[in-house]
XYZ file of C-alpha atoms in Angstrom:
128
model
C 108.671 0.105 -33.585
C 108.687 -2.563 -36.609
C 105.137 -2.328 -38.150
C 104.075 -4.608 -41.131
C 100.940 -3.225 -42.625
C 99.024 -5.019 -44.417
C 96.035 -3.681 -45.931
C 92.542 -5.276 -46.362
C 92.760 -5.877 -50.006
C 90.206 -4.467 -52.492
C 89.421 -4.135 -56.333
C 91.991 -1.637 -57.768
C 91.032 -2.097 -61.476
C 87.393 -1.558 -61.464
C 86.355 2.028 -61.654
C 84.450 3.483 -58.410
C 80.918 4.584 -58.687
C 81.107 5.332 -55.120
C 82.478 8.761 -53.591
C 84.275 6.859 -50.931
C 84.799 3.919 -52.924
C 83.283 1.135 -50.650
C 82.193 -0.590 -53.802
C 86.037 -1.675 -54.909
C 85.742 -3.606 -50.827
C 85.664 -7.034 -50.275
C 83.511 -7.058 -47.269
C 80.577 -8.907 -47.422
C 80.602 -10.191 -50.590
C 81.314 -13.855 -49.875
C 78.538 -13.809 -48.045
C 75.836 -11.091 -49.903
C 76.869 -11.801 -53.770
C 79.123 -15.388 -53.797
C 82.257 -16.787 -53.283
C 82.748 -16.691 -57.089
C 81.517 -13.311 -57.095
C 84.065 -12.412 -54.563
C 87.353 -14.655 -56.689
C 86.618 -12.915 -59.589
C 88.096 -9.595 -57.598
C 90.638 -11.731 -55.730
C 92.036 -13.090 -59.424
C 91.873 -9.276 -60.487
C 94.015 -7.849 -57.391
C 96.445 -10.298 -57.812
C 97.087 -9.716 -61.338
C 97.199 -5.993 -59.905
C 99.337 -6.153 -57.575
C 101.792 -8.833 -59.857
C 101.969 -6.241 -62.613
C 103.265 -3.881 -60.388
C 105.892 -6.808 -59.705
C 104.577 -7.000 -55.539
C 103.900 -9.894 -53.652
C 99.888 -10.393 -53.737
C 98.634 -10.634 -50.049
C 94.720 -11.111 -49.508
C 93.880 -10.165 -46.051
C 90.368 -10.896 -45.314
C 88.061 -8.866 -42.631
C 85.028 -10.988 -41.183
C 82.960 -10.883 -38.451
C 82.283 -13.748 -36.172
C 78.155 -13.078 -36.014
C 78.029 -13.422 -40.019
C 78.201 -17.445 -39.190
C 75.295 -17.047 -37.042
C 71.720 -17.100 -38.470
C 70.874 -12.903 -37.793
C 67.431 -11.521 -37.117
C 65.471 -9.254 -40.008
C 64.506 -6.107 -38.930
C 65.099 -4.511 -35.728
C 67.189 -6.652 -32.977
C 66.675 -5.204 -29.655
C 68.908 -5.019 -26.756
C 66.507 -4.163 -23.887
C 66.718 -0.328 -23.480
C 67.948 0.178 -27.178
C 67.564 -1.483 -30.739
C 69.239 -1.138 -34.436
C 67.655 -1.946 -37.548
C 70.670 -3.309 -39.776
C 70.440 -2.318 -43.232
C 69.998 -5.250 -45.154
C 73.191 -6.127 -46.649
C 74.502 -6.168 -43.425
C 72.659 -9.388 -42.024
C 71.548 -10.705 -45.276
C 72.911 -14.708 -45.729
C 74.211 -15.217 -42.636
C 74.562 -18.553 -40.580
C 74.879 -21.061 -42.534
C 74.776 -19.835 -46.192
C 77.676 -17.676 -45.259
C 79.495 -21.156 -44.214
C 78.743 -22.734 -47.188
C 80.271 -19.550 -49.399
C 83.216 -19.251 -46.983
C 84.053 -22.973 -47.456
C 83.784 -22.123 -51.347
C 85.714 -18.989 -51.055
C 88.503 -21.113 -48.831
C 88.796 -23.633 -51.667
C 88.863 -21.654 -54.605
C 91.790 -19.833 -52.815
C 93.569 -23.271 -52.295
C 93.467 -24.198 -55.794
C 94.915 -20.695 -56.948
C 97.704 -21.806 -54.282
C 96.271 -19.542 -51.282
C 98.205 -20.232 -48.089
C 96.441 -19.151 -44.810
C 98.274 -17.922 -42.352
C 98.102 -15.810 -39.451
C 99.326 -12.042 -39.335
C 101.968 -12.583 -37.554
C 103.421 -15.455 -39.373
C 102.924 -13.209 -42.036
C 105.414 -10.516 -40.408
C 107.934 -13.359 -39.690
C 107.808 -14.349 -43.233
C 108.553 -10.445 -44.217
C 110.939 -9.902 -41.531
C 112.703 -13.056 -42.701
C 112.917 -11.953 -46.433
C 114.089 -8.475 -45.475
């Protein structure tokens, strides 16, 4: 099998205070910190990831429900419920669409493309 991987990016130069370092992800901080909170890592992996003389690719994980205006507190699901921490639903719906749509231009002016994953393996498989 021919398998491109391509790993969620996160901040390589900062120094974890976390044993699993979850605090060098990008997930959610477009939507929980900023969008310039969140390019100020982006402008950090890619000078990363150039110094290493690599091809900088930002692959973004989101979740469809953190455009939708979430409940605080419990949300129930008839015979069960969670109680999200609160990073988890905190500025979702539309103040996540207003950071996205920051995030999204900030990239274009750096020269972000968007693509999909697999035109992403075409370009690869192309170059190689």
């Amino acid at each position: 099998m021919k398998i491109l991987e391509i790993p969620n990016f996160c901040d390589l130069t900062m120094e974890s205070k976390d044993l699993y370092h979850r605090d060098r992800d990008q997930w959610p901080l477009f939507r929980t910190k900023s969008a310039g909170y969140l390019i100020k890592k982006v402008d950090s992996f890619i000078g990363f990831v150039r110094s290493h003389e690599k091809r900088p690719v930002l692959c973004f994980y989101l979740h469809p429900w953190e455009f939708y205006p979430m409940p605080q507190g419990s949300i129930s699901f008839g015979e069960c419920s969670v109680k999200p921490l609160p990073f988890i639903t905190k500025n979702c719906g539309s103040g996540a669409l207003e950071q996205f749509d920051n995030l999204c231009r900030m990239l274009s002016e750096r020269g972000g493309r968007f693509v999909t994953a697999m035109e992403l393996a075409a370009e690869y498989n192309k170059s190689n």
